[in-house]
Short mmCIF file of C-alpha atoms (C1' of nucleotides) in Angstrom, two decimals:
data_model
loop_
_atom_site.label_atom_id
_atom_site.label_comp_id
_atom_site.label_asym_id
_atom_site.label_seq_id
_atom_site.Cartn_x
_atom_site.Cartn_y
_atom_site.Cartn_z
CA MET D 1 0.01 -0.05 0.10
CA SER D 2 1.43 3.35 -1.05
CA SER D 3 2.14 6.05 1.60
CA ASN D 4 -0.54 8.15 -0.14
CA GLU D 5 -3.32 5.46 -0.04
CA GLU D 6 -2.41 4.81 3.60
CA LEU D 7 -2.71 8.75 4.21
CA LYS D 8 -6.28 8.73 2.69
CA ASN D 9 -7.46 5.67 4.53
CA MET D 10 -5.82 6.63 7.75
CA LEU D 11 -6.15 10.26 7.86
CA ILE D 12 -8.32 10.79 9.54
CA ASP D 13 -10.16 7.85 11.00
CA PHE D 14 -13.09 9.69 11.89
CA HIS D 15 -14.75 6.92 13.85
CA LEU D 16 -11.65 6.72 16.17
CA LEU D 17 -11.52 10.73 16.34
CA ARG D 18 -15.10 10.86 17.62
CA LYS D 19 -14.25 8.35 20.20
CA LEU D 20 -11.21 10.25 21.52
CA VAL D 21 -12.71 12.10 24.42
CA VAL D 22 -10.60 13.79 26.96
CA GLY D 23 -10.95 14.45 30.62
CA ILE D 24 -11.52 17.95 31.94
CA GLY D 25 -8.03 18.37 33.35
CA GLU D 26 -6.57 17.58 29.86
CA VAL D 27 -8.86 20.21 28.16
CA SER D 28 -7.91 22.64 30.95
CA GLU D 29 -4.30 22.10 30.10
CA ILE D 30 -4.97 22.23 26.29
CA THR D 31 -7.13 25.51 26.47
CA HIS D 32 -5.75 27.15 29.38
CA VAL D 33 -9.19 27.40 30.75
CA PRO D 34 -9.46 26.35 34.50
CA THR D 35 -11.55 23.34 35.15
CA ARG D 36 -13.83 25.43 37.31
CA GLN D 37 -14.53 27.73 34.51
CA ILE D 38 -15.24 24.92 32.10
CA ARG D 39 -17.82 23.42 34.59
CA TYR D 40 -19.30 26.89 34.86
CA TRP D 41 -19.83 27.41 31.16
CA GLU D 42 -21.27 23.90 31.00
CA GLU D 43 -23.57 24.82 33.72
CA LYS D 44 -24.79 27.67 31.76
CA GLY D 45 -25.21 25.53 28.86
CA ILE D 46 -22.62 27.01 26.48
CA ILE D 47 -20.69 23.86 26.17
CA HIS D 48 -21.48 20.32 26.42
CA SER D 49 -19.71 17.13 27.76
CA SER D 50 -20.56 13.33 27.72
CA LYS D 51 -21.67 13.61 31.39
CA GLU D 52 -25.21 14.82 30.28
CA THR D 53 -25.98 11.58 28.49
CA GLU D 54 -23.73 8.98 30.14
CA GLY D 55 -21.36 8.52 32.88
CA THR D 56 -20.40 10.58 35.92
CA THR D 57 -17.15 12.33 34.71
CA ARG D 58 -17.03 14.78 32.02
CA LYS D 59 -15.33 13.68 28.74
CA TYR D 60 -14.94 16.32 25.88
CA ASP D 61 -14.47 15.42 22.10
CA TYR D 62 -12.65 17.33 19.58
CA LEU D 63 -15.26 19.57 18.54
CA SER D 64 -15.97 20.65 22.28
CA VAL D 65 -12.25 21.43 22.96
CA LYS D 66 -12.48 23.37 19.69
CA LYS D 67 -15.33 25.27 20.87
CA ILE D 68 -13.71 25.97 24.29
CA LEU D 69 -10.66 27.55 22.37
CA LEU D 70 -12.77 29.66 20.24
CA ILE D 71 -14.67 30.92 23.34
CA LYS D 72 -11.65 31.80 25.10
CA GLU D 73 -10.19 33.68 22.15
CA LEU D 74 -13.11 35.92 22.12
CA LEU D 75 -13.16 36.39 25.82
CA ASP D 76 -9.58 37.52 25.59
CA ASP D 77 -10.62 39.91 22.96
CA GLY D 78 -13.03 41.40 25.41
CA TYR D 79 -16.32 39.83 24.45
CA THR D 80 -18.72 38.81 27.08
CA LEU D 81 -19.35 35.21 27.75
CA ASP D 82 -22.81 35.32 26.18
CA ALA D 83 -21.63 37.30 23.14
CA ALA D 84 -18.61 34.96 22.64
CA ALA D 85 -20.89 31.89 22.89
CA LYS D 86 -23.42 33.30 20.57
CA LYS D 87 -20.63 34.09 17.98
CA VAL D 88 -18.98 30.76 18.31
CA GLU D 89 -22.29 29.00 17.99
CA HIS D 90 -22.49 30.30 14.53
CA ARG D 91 -18.95 29.25 13.43
CA MET D 92 -19.46 25.79 15.08
CA LYS D 93 -22.32 25.03 12.91
CA ASN D 94 -20.08 25.21 9.82
CA ILE D 95 -17.43 23.15 11.44
CA ASP D 96 -19.91 20.49 12.63
CA GLU D 97 -21.29 20.28 9.22
CA ALA D 98 -18.03 19.87 7.60
CA PHE D 99 -16.96 17.27 10.26
CA MET D 100 -20.06 15.24 9.59
CA LYS D 101 -19.65 15.47 5.89
CA LEU D 102 -15.99 14.03 6.20
CA ALA D 103 -17.17 11.33 8.64
CA GLN D 104 -19.85 10.31 6.13
CA GLN D 105 -17.21 10.21 3.21
CA SER D 106 -14.78 8.05 5.21
CA SER D 107 -17.61 5.65 6.17
CA ASP D 108 -18.53 5.40 2.58
CA GLU D 109 -14.95 4.73 1.56
CA ASN D 110 -14.61 1.71 4.04
CA ASN D 111 -17.83 0.17 2.71
CA LYS D 112 -17.63 0.47 -0.92
CA MET B 1 -15.20 32.38 4.95
CA SER B 2 -16.44 29.81 2.66
CA SER B 3 -17.35 26.18 4.09
CA ASN B 4 -14.44 24.79 2.12
CA GLU B 5 -11.88 27.10 3.45
CA GLU B 6 -13.05 26.27 7.00
CA LEU B 7 -12.88 22.75 6.26
CA LYS B 8 -9.24 23.15 5.12
CA ASN B 9 -8.21 25.18 7.98
CA MET B 10 -10.32 23.18 10.45
CA LEU B 11 -10.12 19.85 9.37
CA ILE B 12 -7.93 18.65 10.82
CA ASP B 13 -6.20 20.81 13.43
CA PHE B 14 -3.22 18.54 13.92
CA HIS B 15 -1.89 20.68 16.72
CA LEU B 16 -5.10 20.00 18.62
CA LEU B 17 -5.26 16.56 17.54
CA ARG B 18 -1.87 15.93 19.05
CA LYS B 19 -3.04 17.10 22.30
CA LEU B 20 -6.11 15.03 22.37
CA VAL B 21 -4.77 12.48 24.74
CA VAL B 22 -7.15 9.83 26.60
CA GLY B 23 -6.91 7.88 29.94
CA ILE B 24 -6.52 4.08 29.94
CA GLY B 25 -10.18 3.53 30.57
CA GLU B 26 -11.27 5.29 27.74
CA VAL B 27 -8.83 3.33 25.61
CA SER B 28 -10.08 0.34 26.97
CA GLU B 29 -13.69 1.08 25.90
CA ILE B 30 -12.64 2.17 22.61
CA THR B 31 -10.47 -0.94 21.78
CA HIS B 32 -12.12 -3.66 23.87
CA VAL B 33 -8.72 -4.30 25.31
CA PRO B 34 -8.75 -4.66 29.03
CA THR B 35 -6.66 -1.98 31.01
CA ARG B 36 -4.63 -4.87 32.56
CA GLN B 37 -3.55 -6.01 29.17
CA ILE B 38 -2.81 -2.52 27.96
CA ARG B 39 -0.65 -2.09 30.86
CA TYR B 40 0.89 -5.35 30.02
CA TRP B 41 1.89 -4.49 26.59
CA GLU B 42 3.33 -1.41 27.81
CA GLU B 43 5.48 -3.07 30.25
CA LYS B 44 6.82 -5.23 27.41
CA GLY B 45 7.61 -2.00 25.50
CA ILE B 46 5.20 -2.64 22.69
CA ILE B 47 3.19 0.52 23.23
CA HIS B 48 3.89 3.93 24.89
CA SER B 49 1.93 6.29 26.99
CA SER B 50 2.82 9.84 28.31
CA LYS B 51 3.67 8.19 31.74
CA GLU B 52 7.03 7.52 30.63
CA THR B 53 7.86 11.11 30.02
CA GLU B 54 5.48 12.95 32.33
CA GLY B 55 3.05 12.52 34.99
CA THR B 56 1.77 9.55 36.85
CA THR B 57 -1.25 8.72 34.96
CA ARG B 58 -1.20 7.11 31.60
CA LYS B 59 -2.45 9.10 28.60
CA TYR B 60 -2.57 7.92 24.96
CA ASP B 61 -2.67 9.75 21.79
CA TYR B 62 -4.48 9.15 18.46
CA LEU B 63 -1.68 7.07 17.16
CA SER B 64 -1.32 4.95 20.12
CA VAL B 65 -4.76 4.15 20.21
CA LYS B 66 -4.62 3.28 16.55
CA LYS B 67 -1.69 1.03 17.42
CA ILE B 68 -3.56 -0.79 20.05
CA LEU B 69 -6.37 -1.20 17.56
CA LEU B 70 -4.20 -2.73 15.02
CA ILE B 71 -2.54 -5.17 17.54
CA LYS B 72 -5.92 -6.35 18.78
CA GLU B 73 -6.88 -6.97 15.28
CA LEU B 74 -3.83 -9.19 14.56
CA LEU B 75 -4.09 -10.99 17.84
CA ASP B 76 -7.64 -11.96 17.08
CA ASP B 77 -6.43 -13.21 13.75
CA GLY B 78 -4.13 -15.62 15.72
CA TYR B 79 -0.77 -13.71 15.71
CA THR B 80 1.31 -13.94 18.72
CA LEU B 81 1.83 -10.71 20.62
CA ASP B 82 5.49 -10.34 19.28
CA ALA B 83 4.72 -11.09 15.80
CA ALA B 84 1.65 -8.62 15.99
CA ALA B 85 3.92 -6.00 17.46
CA LYS B 86 6.42 -6.42 14.84
CA LYS B 87 4.11 -6.16 12.01
CA VAL B 88 2.28 -3.12 13.42
CA GLU B 89 5.56 -1.53 13.91
CA HIS B 90 6.01 -1.60 10.25
CA ARG B 91 2.68 -0.27 9.49
CA MET B 92 2.78 2.57 12.07
CA LYS B 93 6.01 3.78 10.51
CA ASN B 94 3.97 4.88 7.32
CA ILE B 95 1.19 6.17 9.46
CA ASP B 96 3.58 8.31 11.67
CA GLU B 97 5.05 9.66 8.56
CA ALA B 98 1.91 10.86 6.98
CA PHE B 99 0.76 12.20 10.20
CA MET B 100 3.87 14.29 10.51
CA LYS B 101 3.74 15.34 7.09
CA LEU B 102 0.12 16.62 7.21
CA ALA B 103 0.96 18.42 10.68
CA GLN B 104 3.69 20.17 9.03
CA GLN B 105 1.39 21.29 6.13
CA SER B 106 -1.19 22.67 8.39
CA SER B 107 1.69 24.42 10.30
CA ASP B 108 2.72 26.02 7.12
CA GLU B 109 -0.80 27.13 6.08
CA ASN B 110 -1.41 28.95 9.24
CA ASN B 111 1.70 30.89 9.00
CA LYS B 112 1.95 31.82 5.39
"C1'" DA I 1 3.07 -35.65 29.99
"C1'" DC I 2 5.70 -31.89 31.61
"C1'" DA I 3 8.95 -28.13 31.52
"C1'" DT I 4 9.30 -23.76 29.77
"C1'" DA I 5 8.44 -19.40 27.99
"C1'" DC I 6 4.75 -16.45 26.58
"C1'" DA I 7 0.52 -14.05 27.70
"C1'" DT I 8 -3.13 -12.80 30.40
"C1'" DT I 9 -5.62 -11.92 34.66
"C1'" DG I 10 -6.75 -10.88 39.67
"C1'" DT I 11 -6.65 -8.00 43.32
"C1'" DA I 12 -5.33 -5.18 47.80
"C1'" DA I 13 -3.71 -1.04 49.06
"C1'" DC I 14 -2.81 3.26 47.72
"C1'" DA I 15 -2.66 7.78 44.89
"C1'" DA I 16 -4.60 11.05 41.62
"C1'" DA I 17 -8.18 13.17 39.15
"C1'" DA I 18 -12.74 14.64 38.98
"C1'" DC I 19 -17.39 15.36 41.34
"C1'" DT I 20 -20.87 18.24 43.98
"C1'" DA I 21 -22.67 21.81 46.57
"C1'" DC I 22 -22.24 25.05 49.06
"C1'" DA I 23 -20.16 30.20 49.30
"C1'" DA I 24 -17.42 34.09 48.36
"C1'" DT I 25 -15.12 37.39 45.24
"C1'" DT I 26 -14.73 40.22 41.64
"C1'" DA I 27 -15.97 42.94 37.47
"C1'" DA I 28 -19.37 45.52 34.63
"C1'" DT I 29 -23.68 48.31 33.94
"C1'" DG I 30 -27.87 50.91 34.86
"C1'" DC K 1 -24.55 51.40 44.94
"C1'" DA K 2 -27.46 47.92 43.89
"C1'" DT K 3 -27.79 44.24 40.31
"C1'" DT K 4 -26.49 40.88 37.26
"C1'" DA K 5 -22.73 38.53 35.16
"C1'" DA K 6 -18.63 36.02 35.59
"C1'" DT K 7 -15.16 33.79 38.00
"C1'" DT K 8 -12.95 31.41 41.84
"C1'" DG K 9 -12.41 28.59 46.26
"C1'" DT K 10 -12.85 24.54 48.74
"C1'" DA K 11 -14.29 20.54 51.91
"C1'" DG K 12 -15.76 16.16 51.58
"C1'" DT K 13 -16.80 12.29 48.45
"C1'" DT K 14 -16.57 9.28 44.37
"C1'" DT K 15 -14.45 7.60 40.39
"C1'" DT K 16 -10.45 6.37 37.97
"C1'" DG K 17 -5.82 5.06 37.75
"C1'" DT K 18 -1.45 2.98 40.13
"C1'" DT K 19 1.92 -0.41 41.60
"C1'" DA K 20 3.41 -4.82 43.05
"C1'" DC K 21 2.62 -8.65 44.22
"C1'" DA K 22 0.98 -13.37 42.53
"C1'" DA K 23 -1.84 -16.89 39.86
"C1'" DT K 24 -3.62 -18.81 35.95
"C1'" DG K 25 -4.05 -20.02 31.36
"C1'" DT K 26 -1.88 -21.43 26.51
"C1'" DA K 27 1.27 -23.09 23.18
"C1'" DT K 28 5.57 -25.49 21.94
"C1'" DG K 29 9.32 -28.57 21.97
"C1'" DT K 30 11.16 -32.95 23.66
#
DNA sequence: ACATACATTGTAACAAAACTACAATTAATG
DNA sequence: CATTAATTGTAGTTTTGTTACAATGTATGT
């Protein structure tokens, strides 16, 4: 198998990527947002973790971490939390769509 | 910004992907390999976690989880652990390279 | 069969990470 | 300065992960 084919089949394995969910401590290190603050945003309904549907400890997927990063950026720029959340909500919609589309593609390729 | 540009800039953010490291329990759920067995493989030097370089608790990145998945597949096919490890080592080399290449690309694009 | 190396599994006692549910503090705004 | 928004602190508890022992299973050669 050529390196290029490998690349296409392998990068990215969206099904695996979906399952790569990280703990709140890790998210905090990645984003530089304190765990306490992450929980607070979640409490306000701005972000979501796996806790809401399963289990007892929060786990965040790729898109959630990305969302936290975006919100933090806007906060640092002077936005209020609600304004930042609203703006990011809009951006995430595009990202989510693209993500789903690629996940679908990779699923098609594996089943053809 | 068009959805397509978004897609290119956003999917995939390799720098973020690199940092998405998951705990051993999560890996176990994803791969269906018991935590005890994962630690054993690590003890044998077949796989690696962040524990070897930092911290006290094991964290596994995307490529490590992929490696575990590949090894498990071969084991289920009847390979011995060492044989499976050797074979996977070879495959992972290609995957690692492709990964680094793409990470480099995405880094270039963000700085041009 | 049985010795040998390979591979996995069990678990007790302990440490680290994450949880909730309170409350306190610190901006920002009318 | 009262009010809402946003963040932060923390005690006590639960969950998850750790090591370091040992035991058990499985395959191979003789």
